[in-house]
Short mmCIF file of C-alpha atoms in Angstrom, two decimals:
data_model
loop_
_atom_site.label_atom_id
_atom_site.label_comp_id
_atom_site.label_asym_id
_atom_site.label_seq_id
_atom_site.Cartn_x
_atom_site.Cartn_y
_atom_site.Cartn_z
CA MET A 122 0.00 0.00 0.00
CA GLY A 123 1.13 3.51 -0.76
CA HIS A 124 2.33 6.41 1.32
CA LEU A 125 1.69 10.13 0.85
CA ILE A 126 3.99 12.70 2.44
CA PHE A 127 2.95 16.35 2.54
CA VAL A 128 6.12 18.44 2.52
CA GLY A 129 6.34 22.12 3.44
CA LEU A 130 9.19 23.82 1.59
CA GLY A 131 9.34 27.03 3.57
CA LEU A 132 9.44 30.46 2.01
CA SER A 133 12.22 31.29 -0.38
CA ARG A 134 14.92 28.93 -1.62
CA PRO A 135 15.30 25.16 -1.92
CA GLU A 136 17.76 25.40 1.01
CA ASP A 137 14.90 26.67 3.19
CA MET A 138 13.48 23.16 3.40
CA SER A 139 14.53 21.03 6.35
CA MET A 140 17.03 18.19 6.05
CA LYS A 141 14.12 15.96 7.03
CA ALA A 142 12.16 17.24 4.03
CA LEU A 143 15.08 16.69 1.67
CA VAL A 144 15.60 13.12 2.86
CA ALA A 145 11.87 12.42 2.57
CA LEU A 146 11.70 13.83 -0.96
CA ARG A 147 14.75 11.88 -2.11
CA GLY A 148 13.19 8.72 -0.74
CA CYS A 149 9.98 9.12 -2.75
CA ASP A 150 9.10 7.41 -6.03
CA GLU A 151 7.17 10.41 -7.30
CA VAL A 152 7.11 14.09 -6.35
CA PHE A 153 4.18 16.41 -6.98
CA ALA A 154 3.82 20.08 -6.10
CA GLU A 155 1.37 22.93 -6.29
CA PHE A 156 2.36 26.58 -6.39
CA TYR A 157 -1.04 28.30 -6.74
CA THR A 158 -1.85 28.67 -3.03
CA SER A 159 1.65 30.07 -2.58
CA ARG A 160 5.05 29.70 -4.17
CA LEU A 161 8.73 29.88 -3.29
CA ILE A 162 9.99 33.45 -3.54
CA ASP A 163 13.39 32.72 -5.05
CA ALA A 164 13.37 29.32 -6.72
CA CYS A 165 12.16 27.96 -10.03
CA GLN A 166 11.07 24.38 -10.64
CA ALA A 167 14.39 23.43 -12.24
CA GLU A 168 16.36 24.57 -9.16
CA LEU A 169 14.07 22.58 -6.91
CA GLU A 170 14.43 19.52 -9.12
CA GLU A 171 18.19 19.80 -9.10
CA PHE A 172 18.25 20.30 -5.33
CA ILE A 173 16.16 17.25 -4.51
CA GLY A 174 17.40 15.19 -7.46
CA ARG A 175 13.89 14.34 -8.66
CA LYS A 176 11.58 15.43 -11.42
CA ILE A 177 8.63 17.39 -10.03
CA THR A 178 5.12 17.23 -11.46
CA VAL A 179 3.52 20.60 -10.78
CA LEU A 180 -0.28 20.36 -10.58
CA ASN A 181 -2.77 23.14 -11.18
CA ARG A 182 -5.69 24.00 -8.93
CA LYS A 183 -8.13 21.73 -10.77
CA GLU A 184 -5.78 18.75 -10.62
CA VAL A 185 -5.11 19.21 -6.89
CA GLU A 186 -8.80 19.65 -6.07
CA GLU A 187 -9.75 16.56 -8.08
CA GLY A 188 -6.87 14.70 -6.45
CA THR A 189 -7.07 11.88 -8.99
CA ILE A 190 -3.46 12.10 -10.17
CA ILE A 191 -1.88 12.22 -6.70
CA LEU A 192 -4.13 9.54 -5.17
CA LYS A 193 -3.60 7.20 -8.13
CA ALA A 194 0.16 7.48 -7.68
CA ALA A 195 -0.03 7.24 -3.87
CA ARG A 196 -1.98 3.96 -4.09
CA GLN A 197 0.96 2.34 -5.81
CA HIS A 198 4.04 3.77 -4.17
CA LYS A 199 5.69 6.43 -2.02
CA VAL A 200 4.63 9.90 -3.13
CA ALA A 201 5.42 13.41 -1.94
CA PHE A 202 3.23 16.46 -2.37
CA MET A 203 5.21 19.68 -1.90
CA VAL A 204 3.84 23.12 -1.14
CA ALA A 205 5.44 26.45 -0.23
CA GLY A 206 5.29 27.31 3.48
CA ASP A 207 3.70 24.69 5.72
CA PRO A 208 1.26 22.12 4.33
CA MET A 209 -2.41 21.96 5.41
CA SER A 210 -2.86 25.72 5.37
CA ALA A 211 -5.23 25.24 2.42
CA THR A 212 -8.43 23.24 2.88
CA THR A 213 -7.59 21.36 -0.32
CA HIS A 214 -4.51 19.88 1.35
CA VAL A 215 -6.58 18.65 4.28
CA ASP A 216 -9.20 17.26 1.89
CA LEU A 217 -6.50 15.40 -0.04
CA ARG A 218 -5.04 13.97 3.16
CA LEU A 219 -8.48 12.84 4.32
CA ARG A 220 -9.25 11.13 1.02
CA ALA A 221 -5.88 9.37 1.09
CA ALA A 222 -6.49 8.18 4.66
CA GLU A 223 -9.95 6.90 3.76
CA GLU A 224 -8.34 4.74 1.07
CA GLY A 225 -5.90 3.33 3.60
CA ILE A 226 -2.96 5.30 2.21
CA THR A 227 -0.71 6.27 5.11
CA THR A 228 -0.01 9.99 5.26
CA GLU A 229 2.69 12.07 6.92
CA LEU A 230 3.50 15.76 7.34
CA VAL A 231 6.93 17.32 7.06
CA HIS A 232 6.57 20.89 8.24
CA GLY A 233 8.04 23.96 6.61
CA VAL A 234 8.51 27.53 7.75
CA SER A 235 5.27 29.44 7.34
CA ILE A 236 4.63 33.13 6.68
CA PHE A 237 2.18 33.00 9.61
CA THR A 238 5.08 32.97 12.07
CA ALA A 239 7.94 34.29 9.92
CA ALA A 240 6.16 37.61 9.39
CA ALA A 241 5.81 38.15 13.14
CA ALA A 242 9.46 37.26 13.74
CA ALA A 243 10.73 39.46 10.89
CA PHE A 244 8.97 42.54 12.30
CA GLY A 245 9.81 41.65 15.90
CA LEU A 246 6.12 41.42 16.79
CA GLN A 247 5.01 38.94 19.44
CA PRO A 248 3.30 35.90 17.88
CA TYR A 249 1.01 35.70 20.94
CA LYS A 250 -0.50 39.03 20.04
CA PHE A 251 -1.82 38.14 16.59
CA GLY A 252 -5.55 37.73 16.14
CA ARG A 253 -7.04 35.87 13.19
CA ALA A 254 -5.28 36.37 9.86
CA VAL A 255 -7.08 37.70 6.79
CA THR A 256 -6.58 37.56 3.04
CA ILE A 257 -7.32 40.54 0.80
CA PRO A 258 -8.76 39.47 -2.57
CA PHE A 259 -8.24 41.23 -5.89
CA PRO A 260 -11.17 43.65 -6.35
CA GLU A 261 -13.92 42.28 -8.56
CA PRO A 262 -16.77 44.34 -10.00
CA GLY A 263 -19.71 43.68 -7.68
CA TYR A 264 -17.58 41.73 -5.18
CA LEU A 265 -16.36 43.84 -2.27
CA PRO A 266 -16.18 41.69 0.86
CA ALA A 267 -16.13 43.62 4.14
CA SER A 268 -14.76 40.76 6.23
CA PRO A 269 -11.02 41.48 5.89
CA TYR A 270 -11.60 45.06 7.07
CA ASP A 271 -13.96 43.96 9.84
CA TYR A 272 -11.65 41.20 11.11
CA ILE A 273 -8.67 43.57 11.20
CA LEU A 274 -10.81 46.08 13.12
CA GLU A 275 -11.95 43.35 15.51
CA ASN A 276 -8.33 42.39 16.20
CA TYR A 277 -7.22 46.01 16.43
CA SER A 278 -9.96 46.91 18.92
CA ARG A 279 -8.58 44.12 21.15
CA GLY A 280 -5.02 45.36 20.80
CA LEU A 281 -4.11 42.47 18.51
CA HIS A 282 -1.98 42.46 15.38
CA THR A 283 -3.34 41.16 12.07
CA LEU A 284 -1.37 39.32 9.42
CA VAL A 285 -2.81 40.32 6.05
CA LEU A 286 -2.09 37.86 3.25
CA LEU A 287 -2.53 39.04 -0.30
CA ASP A 288 -4.39 37.44 -3.18
CA ILE A 289 -2.50 35.22 -5.61
CA ARG A 290 -3.64 34.39 -9.14
CA GLU A 291 -0.80 32.17 -10.14
CA GLU A 292 -2.48 31.18 -13.43
CA GLU A 293 -2.39 34.88 -14.45
CA ASP A 294 0.97 35.45 -12.73
CA ARG A 295 -0.72 38.12 -10.62
CA TYR A 296 0.40 38.66 -7.04
CA MET A 297 -1.21 41.47 -5.07
CA THR A 298 1.31 44.10 -3.92
CA ALA A 299 1.46 45.82 -0.53
CA ASN A 300 0.48 49.02 -2.37
CA GLU A 301 -2.65 47.45 -3.84
CA ALA A 302 -3.54 46.04 -0.44
CA VAL A 303 -3.27 49.44 1.26
CA ARG A 304 -5.36 50.92 -1.55
CA TRP A 305 -7.95 48.21 -0.90
CA LEU A 306 -7.97 49.03 2.83
CA LEU A 307 -8.32 52.78 2.21
CA ASP A 308 -11.25 52.09 -0.15
CA ALA A 309 -12.80 49.83 2.49
CA GLU A 310 -12.33 52.60 5.09
CA GLN A 311 -14.18 55.03 2.81
CA ARG A 312 -16.91 52.50 2.12
CA LEU A 313 -17.39 51.21 5.67
CA GLY A 314 -16.06 54.17 7.67
CA LYS A 315 -15.60 52.40 10.99
CA GLY A 316 -12.35 54.22 11.73
CA LEU A 317 -9.79 51.48 11.27
CA LEU A 318 -7.44 53.69 9.26
CA ASN A 319 -6.46 57.33 9.40
CA ASP A 320 -3.50 59.28 7.97
CA GLU A 321 -1.28 58.31 10.93
CA THR A 322 -2.14 54.61 11.18
CA ILE A 323 1.02 52.52 11.10
CA ILE A 324 0.95 49.73 8.54
CA CYS A 325 3.75 47.17 8.25
CA ALA A 326 4.56 46.02 4.73
CA GLY A 327 6.74 42.98 4.14
CA ALA A 328 8.18 41.83 0.82
CA ARG A 329 9.88 38.49 0.22
CA ILE A 330 10.01 37.70 3.94
CA GLY A 331 12.53 34.99 4.71
CA SER A 332 14.53 35.64 1.54
CA THR A 333 17.86 37.44 1.13
CA GLY A 334 15.95 40.22 -0.68
CA GLN A 335 13.54 40.73 2.19
CA ARG A 336 12.24 44.28 2.56
CA LEU A 337 10.32 45.59 5.58
CA LEU A 338 8.68 48.98 5.84
CA ALA A 339 6.42 50.37 8.57
CA GLY A 340 4.71 53.70 8.02
CA ASP A 341 1.46 55.53 7.43
CA PRO A 342 -0.82 54.54 4.52
CA GLN A 343 0.62 57.16 2.13
CA THR A 344 4.16 56.00 2.85
CA ILE A 345 3.31 52.39 2.02
CA LEU A 346 1.25 53.44 -1.02
CA GLY A 347 4.25 55.32 -2.39
CA ALA A 348 6.87 52.68 -1.62
CA ASP A 349 8.37 50.32 -4.16
CA MET A 350 8.54 47.03 -2.28
CA GLY A 351 9.91 45.13 -5.27
CA PRO A 352 8.82 41.72 -6.59
CA PRO A 353 6.31 39.44 -4.78
CA LEU A 354 5.41 37.90 -2.38
CA HIS A 355 4.15 40.79 -0.28
CA CYS A 356 2.10 40.86 2.91
CA LEU A 357 0.95 43.39 5.49
CA VAL A 358 0.73 43.41 9.24
CA ILE A 359 -1.70 45.86 10.83
CA PRO A 360 -0.33 46.22 14.35
CA GLY A 361 -2.63 46.46 17.35
CA ARG A 362 -1.35 47.87 20.61
CA LEU A 363 2.44 47.89 20.40
CA HIS A 364 4.56 46.80 23.32
CA PHE A 365 7.54 49.12 23.83
CA MET A 366 9.89 46.40 22.53
CA GLU A 367 7.75 45.84 19.45
CA ALA A 368 7.73 49.56 18.65
CA HIS A 369 11.52 49.61 18.94
CA ALA A 370 11.79 46.63 16.60
CA LEU A 371 9.61 48.38 13.99
CA VAL A 372 11.81 51.47 14.20
CA SER A 373 15.07 49.52 13.98
CA PHE A 374 14.13 46.83 11.47
CA ALA A 375 11.26 48.34 9.44
CA SER A 376 12.14 52.07 9.38
CA ALA A 377 9.04 53.03 11.36
CA PRO A 378 8.81 56.72 12.35
CA ARG A 379 10.43 57.25 15.77
CA ASP A 380 7.33 58.94 17.16
CA ILE A 381 5.68 55.54 17.63
CA LEU A 382 8.09 55.17 20.55
CA GLU A 383 6.35 58.02 22.37
CA GLU A 384 2.97 56.26 22.31
CA ASP A 385 2.05 54.25 25.44
CA MET B 5 32.54 44.26 13.06
CA GLY B 6 30.59 41.25 14.19
CA HIS B 7 27.51 39.50 12.97
CA LEU B 8 24.75 37.83 14.98
CA ILE B 9 22.49 35.23 13.39
CA PHE B 10 19.33 34.09 15.18
CA VAL B 11 18.62 30.53 14.09
CA GLY B 12 15.33 28.70 14.58
CA LEU B 13 15.89 24.95 14.87
CA GLY B 14 12.31 23.80 14.44
CA LEU B 15 10.62 21.34 16.74
CA SER B 16 12.14 17.92 17.17
CA ARG B 17 15.41 16.69 15.70
CA PRO B 18 18.58 18.32 14.38
CA GLU B 19 17.36 17.32 10.87
CA ASP B 20 14.36 19.61 11.37
CA MET B 21 16.53 22.64 10.82
CA SER B 22 16.76 24.02 7.29
CA MET B 23 19.80 23.52 5.08
CA LYS B 24 20.14 27.29 5.27
CA ALA B 25 20.35 27.07 9.07
CA LEU B 26 22.94 24.31 8.92
CA VAL B 27 25.14 26.24 6.50
CA ALA B 28 24.80 29.39 8.62
CA LEU B 29 25.72 27.54 11.82
CA ARG B 30 28.72 25.84 10.22
CA GLY B 31 29.91 29.24 9.02
CA CYS B 32 29.88 30.77 12.50
CA ASP B 33 32.87 31.21 14.82
CA GLU B 34 30.76 30.65 17.93
CA VAL B 35 27.37 29.03 18.53
CA PHE B 36 25.15 29.82 21.51
CA ALA B 37 21.73 28.42 22.36
CA GLU B 38 18.97 28.72 24.93
CA PHE B 39 16.49 25.94 25.69
CA TYR B 40 14.46 27.49 28.50
CA THR B 41 11.78 29.20 26.37
CA SER B 42 11.41 25.92 24.49
CA ARG B 43 13.56 22.95 23.57
CA LEU B 44 13.94 20.34 20.85
CA ILE B 45 11.69 17.37 21.55
CA ASP B 46 14.05 14.62 20.44
CA ALA B 47 17.62 15.89 20.51
CA CYS B 48 20.26 16.40 23.17
CA GLN B 49 23.05 18.96 23.00
CA ALA B 50 25.63 16.35 21.94
CA GLU B 51 23.52 15.31 18.93
CA LEU B 52 23.11 18.91 17.89
CA GLU B 53 26.84 19.54 18.25
CA GLU B 54 27.66 16.50 16.16
CA PHE B 55 25.10 17.49 13.52
CA ILE B 56 26.39 21.02 13.05
CA GLY B 57 30.02 20.17 13.80
CA ARG B 58 30.37 22.90 16.41
CA LYS B 59 30.52 23.12 20.18
CA ILE B 60 27.40 24.82 21.53
CA THR B 61 27.39 27.09 24.57
CA VAL B 62 23.96 26.75 26.16
CA LEU B 63 22.98 29.85 28.13
CA ASN B 64 20.51 30.06 30.98
CA ARG B 65 17.72 32.64 31.32
CA LYS B 66 19.86 35.08 33.29
CA GLU B 67 22.71 34.93 30.78
CA VAL B 68 20.38 35.47 27.80
CA GLU B 69 18.56 38.35 29.49
CA GLU B 70 21.83 40.04 30.43
CA GLY B 71 23.10 39.39 26.91
CA THR B 72 26.68 40.21 27.91
CA ILE B 73 28.19 36.91 26.79
CA ILE B 74 26.53 36.83 23.35
CA LEU B 75 27.08 40.52 22.60
CA LYS B 76 30.72 40.35 23.66
CA ALA B 77 31.29 37.46 21.24
CA ALA B 78 29.23 39.08 18.46
CA ARG B 79 31.31 42.26 18.62
CA GLN B 80 34.38 40.29 17.61
CA HIS B 81 33.17 37.72 15.11
CA LYS B 82 30.33 35.77 13.52
CA VAL B 83 28.03 34.32 16.15
CA ALA B 84 24.87 32.23 16.02
CA PHE B 85 22.17 32.11 18.68
CA MET B 86 19.98 29.02 18.31
CA VAL B 87 16.52 28.49 19.75
CA ALA B 88 13.89 25.79 19.30
CA GLY B 89 11.04 26.72 16.95
CA ASP B 90 11.32 30.13 15.31
CA PRO B 91 13.42 32.92 16.84
CA MET B 92 11.90 36.19 18.10
CA SER B 93 8.90 34.48 19.72
CA ALA B 94 10.33 35.54 23.09
CA THR B 95 10.72 39.24 23.91
CA THR B 96 14.24 38.49 25.13
CA HIS B 97 15.27 37.51 21.61
CA VAL B 98 13.94 40.79 20.21
CA ASP B 99 15.66 42.72 23.00
CA LEU B 100 18.95 40.98 22.23
CA ARG B 101 18.59 41.73 18.52
CA LEU B 102 17.85 45.39 19.25
CA ARG B 103 20.85 45.76 21.53
CA ALA B 104 23.09 44.13 18.92
CA ALA B 105 21.76 46.46 16.22
CA GLU B 106 22.32 49.53 18.44
CA GLU B 107 25.96 48.50 18.74
CA GLY B 108 26.26 48.27 14.96
CA ILE B 109 26.37 44.48 14.97
CA THR B 110 24.56 43.23 11.87
CA THR B 111 21.81 40.74 12.66
CA GLU B 112 20.02 38.11 10.61
CA LEU B 113 17.17 35.66 11.12
CA VAL B 114 17.08 32.10 9.88
CA HIS B 115 13.57 30.85 10.45
CA GLY B 116 12.57 27.51 11.89
CA VAL B 117 9.29 25.62 12.01
CA SER B 118 7.17 26.94 14.86
CA ILE B 119 4.54 25.20 17.00
CA PHE B 120 2.27 28.17 16.20
CA THR B 121 1.68 26.82 12.70
CA ALA B 122 2.70 23.17 13.08
CA ALA B 123 -0.05 22.55 15.66
CA ALA B 124 -2.73 23.84 13.29
CA ALA B 125 -1.38 21.73 10.43
CA ALA B 126 -1.08 18.57 12.55
CA PHE B 127 -4.73 18.76 13.61
CA GLY B 128 -5.90 19.85 10.14
CA LEU B 129 -7.27 23.11 11.55
CA GLN B 130 -7.20 26.21 9.37
CA PRO B 131 -4.44 28.62 10.44
CA TYR B 132 -6.67 31.55 9.44
CA LYS B 133 -9.14 30.60 12.14
CA PHE B 134 -6.84 30.91 15.16
CA GLY B 135 -7.30 33.82 17.53
CA ARG B 136 -4.56 34.95 19.89
CA ALA B 137 -2.54 32.16 21.51
CA VAL B 138 -2.28 31.76 25.28
CA THR B 139 0.14 30.14 27.72
CA ILE B 140 -1.05 28.35 30.83
CA PRO B 141 1.31 28.85 33.77
CA PHE B 142 2.03 26.34 36.53
CA PRO B 143 -0.38 27.10 39.39
CA GLU B 144 1.17 29.17 42.16
CA PRO B 145 -0.37 29.76 45.59
CA GLY B 146 -2.01 33.17 45.35
CA TYR B 147 -1.37 33.49 41.60
CA LEU B 148 -4.33 32.42 39.47
CA PRO B 149 -4.44 34.52 36.31
CA ALA B 150 -7.80 34.59 34.53
CA SER B 151 -6.43 35.81 31.21
CA PRO B 152 -5.75 32.43 29.53
CA TYR B 153 -9.33 31.37 30.24
CA ASP B 154 -10.74 34.74 29.19
CA TYR B 155 -8.73 34.89 25.96
CA ILE B 156 -9.77 31.37 24.98
CA LEU B 157 -13.40 32.31 25.67
CA GLU B 158 -13.01 35.49 23.63
CA ASN B 159 -11.66 33.47 20.69
CA TYR B 160 -14.27 30.75 21.13
CA SER B 161 -17.15 33.23 21.20
CA ARG B 162 -15.92 34.45 17.79
CA GLY B 163 -15.69 30.94 16.41
CA LEU B 164 -11.90 31.01 16.57
CA HIS B 165 -9.49 28.27 17.65
CA THR B 166 -6.95 28.87 20.41
CA LEU B 167 -3.46 27.43 20.60
CA VAL B 168 -2.67 26.82 24.26
CA LEU B 169 1.03 26.63 25.04
CA LEU B 170 2.05 25.10 28.35
CA ASP B 171 4.43 26.38 30.98
CA ILE B 172 8.06 25.27 30.91
CA ARG B 173 10.44 25.37 33.89
CA GLU B 174 13.51 24.05 32.21
CA GLU B 175 15.70 24.71 35.26
CA GLU B 176 13.48 22.31 37.26
CA ASP B 177 12.99 20.00 34.24
CA ARG B 178 9.23 20.61 34.60
CA TYR B 179 7.07 20.70 31.48
CA MET B 180 3.32 21.10 31.94
CA THR B 181 1.33 18.17 30.54
CA ALA B 182 -1.91 18.31 28.56
CA ASN B 183 -3.58 16.69 31.58
CA GLU B 184 -2.39 19.42 33.95
CA ALA B 185 -3.51 22.04 31.46
CA VAL B 186 -7.03 20.59 31.21
CA ARG B 187 -7.13 20.43 35.03
CA TRP B 188 -6.13 24.11 35.10
CA LEU B 189 -8.91 24.98 32.64
CA LEU B 190 -11.54 23.02 34.60
CA ASP B 191 -10.47 24.80 37.79
CA ALA B 192 -10.69 28.13 35.96
CA GLU B 193 -14.18 27.19 34.74
CA GLN B 194 -15.24 26.51 38.32
CA ARG B 195 -13.66 29.71 39.55
CA LEU B 196 -14.86 32.01 36.77
CA GLY B 197 -17.90 30.08 35.55
CA LYS B 198 -18.33 31.83 32.21
CA GLY B 199 -19.26 28.62 30.42
CA LEU B 200 -16.18 27.97 28.31
CA LEU B 201 -16.07 24.28 29.21
CA ASN B 202 -18.68 21.63 29.80
CA ASP B 203 -18.53 17.81 29.82
CA GLU B 204 -18.87 17.65 26.03
CA THR B 205 -16.42 20.39 25.05
CA ILE B 206 -13.90 19.07 22.54
CA ILE B 207 -10.29 19.72 23.51
CA CYS B 208 -7.39 18.86 21.21
CA ALA B 209 -4.25 17.64 22.95
CA GLY B 210 -0.98 17.39 21.08
CA ALA B 211 2.22 15.76 22.28
CA ARG B 212 5.61 16.04 20.59
CA ILE B 213 4.09 17.66 17.50
CA GLY B 214 6.43 17.46 14.52
CA SER B 215 8.33 14.46 15.93
CA THR B 216 8.08 10.80 14.91
CA GLY B 217 6.50 10.12 18.32
CA GLN B 218 3.78 12.72 17.79
CA ARG B 219 0.47 11.94 19.50
CA LEU B 220 -2.81 13.76 18.84
CA LEU B 221 -6.02 13.26 20.77
CA ALA B 222 -9.29 15.20 20.54
CA GLY B 223 -12.01 14.53 23.08
CA ASP B 224 -13.97 15.83 26.06
CA PRO B 225 -12.16 17.10 29.18
CA GLN B 226 -12.38 13.75 31.02
CA THR B 227 -10.93 11.91 28.02
CA ILE B 228 -7.91 14.21 27.88
CA LEU B 229 -7.54 14.18 31.69
CA GLY B 230 -7.35 10.40 31.62
CA ALA B 231 -5.05 10.06 28.61
CA ASP B 232 -1.35 9.30 28.78
CA MET B 233 0.13 11.60 26.16
CA GLY B 234 3.70 10.54 26.91
CA PRO B 235 6.77 12.74 27.35
CA PRO B 236 6.80 16.51 26.66
CA LEU B 237 6.35 18.89 24.90
CA HIS B 238 2.55 19.02 25.08
CA CYS B 239 0.09 21.66 23.93
CA LEU B 240 -3.67 22.09 23.58
CA VAL B 241 -5.90 23.56 20.94
CA ILE B 242 -9.38 24.64 22.01
CA PRO B 243 -11.32 24.62 18.76
CA GLY B 244 -13.87 27.30 17.95
CA ARG B 245 -16.49 26.70 15.30
CA LEU B 246 -15.33 23.70 13.26
CA HIS B 247 -15.60 23.69 9.50
CA PHE B 248 -16.84 20.33 8.19
CA MET B 249 -13.37 19.54 6.86
CA GLU B 250 -11.74 20.41 10.18
CA ALA B 251 -14.13 18.14 12.08
CA HIS B 252 -13.29 15.32 9.68
CA ALA B 253 -9.58 15.90 10.22
CA LEU B 254 -10.01 15.72 14.01
CA VAL B 255 -11.90 12.43 13.66
CA SER B 256 -9.38 10.92 11.24
CA PHE B 257 -6.11 12.20 12.71
CA ALA B 258 -6.90 12.88 16.39
CA SER B 259 -9.49 10.18 17.22
CA ALA B 260 -12.22 12.75 17.90
CA PRO B 261 -15.70 11.26 18.58
CA ARG B 262 -17.63 10.93 15.30
CA ASP B 263 -20.60 12.89 16.66
CA ILE B 264 -18.70 16.14 16.09
CA LEU B 265 -19.44 15.51 12.39
CA GLU B 266 -23.16 15.95 13.07
CA GLU B 267 -22.70 19.46 14.48
CA ASP B 268 -23.22 22.33 12.01
#
């Protein structure tokens, strides 16, 4: 009977995967991957294939959701399914694992570094003080969800930070930028007007977190709107109540204005 | 001028660190570590030293908080400071990084897998649906904080899951168990009586998450109280509103009672 290993690759380069992941991948008969829920910042498929010494079959959203290809392979032998970050962050991964288990295919997780914790660490913000994370979708005519704005406000009103992940349309090679995300939030503020954002609100923008080209910037909405954060992946953190140490970290590591040190 | 690299080792074994971490550690002149905020589940110092090919100086809480030893070394050459999980999750790490930066010592982070995301993935719970995390402290005469209970209730009332980390007293080799944590929560329920827990409340207990000896169990308070989860590290997740897929994952991977599938 087969075996299906879900492998988290981490954030940026092939070397960001754990030794455990590398050994697991090299021990597999077949290696699949998906890069539409997220992707490595600084590695192409060929580099990954060279690093692990295996051909990789990259599946699109439809193929992963159907699961037919992976499950067929996993019935027969030892198969790995690689994703950027940590596996199981997408419902599809959990669904796939459940379907494998129901067929009697043994499953295993090899964890990878996730943006959920790396973003907090990069900015020097306490992971304990993050409320629920949100994702900002690309604007669609007639589709303007309020929930990201409302959830950020809910966290903020409790003094909690919010990790804001940005929409990915891998098939169109579109990755939402920090600038677009701030624009989205300002539009939501105008539309909903609950007072989440004003001209002085500090927003943390992160680009390529965990990579050598990482860029961090904390400033007011106009500052982030005007900044060139470079290539994807980008994310935001909307800080809640900042502990003195957190404020210092934002000043030292994300060029935040020094006046945030006077607050509290 | 010196360089200080903060390296996250991940959760269990030396092989859980990234290749990037291994290369960074091997390239350092001196390697320090602290294991009082957390520790590797399945590795002793000697194994780590053999794996990275370097002697490790393990510092106690006082030495890390003072920072003198690390900063003195980092002024002169390339130094690594290793911690279990991901660095910067403790304020002391951020403080140390800030003090290094103020001295002109360049600093760098190499991320490791953190329990903050690995716990969600192991149980098949959506990382987006976690509220703020809490830590349950060992009970002290005259010290019974309500905040862990209140924060879990706050998350729960919003349908959010809560990661519950458990107190560590490394100097006494004491690591709170899932059983002790459930006992703490039941006592808090009696004391505060806000209706967070009843006899049917599902609690997820995780032991040695990310290790080969990982154990997951989801059940009512009495089930967890009576379970032998084995050696540390343990943690809990108090689930909020479960998505159908999440409930299935708890049944399949954490032996949750099937009747949780009927809810919703």
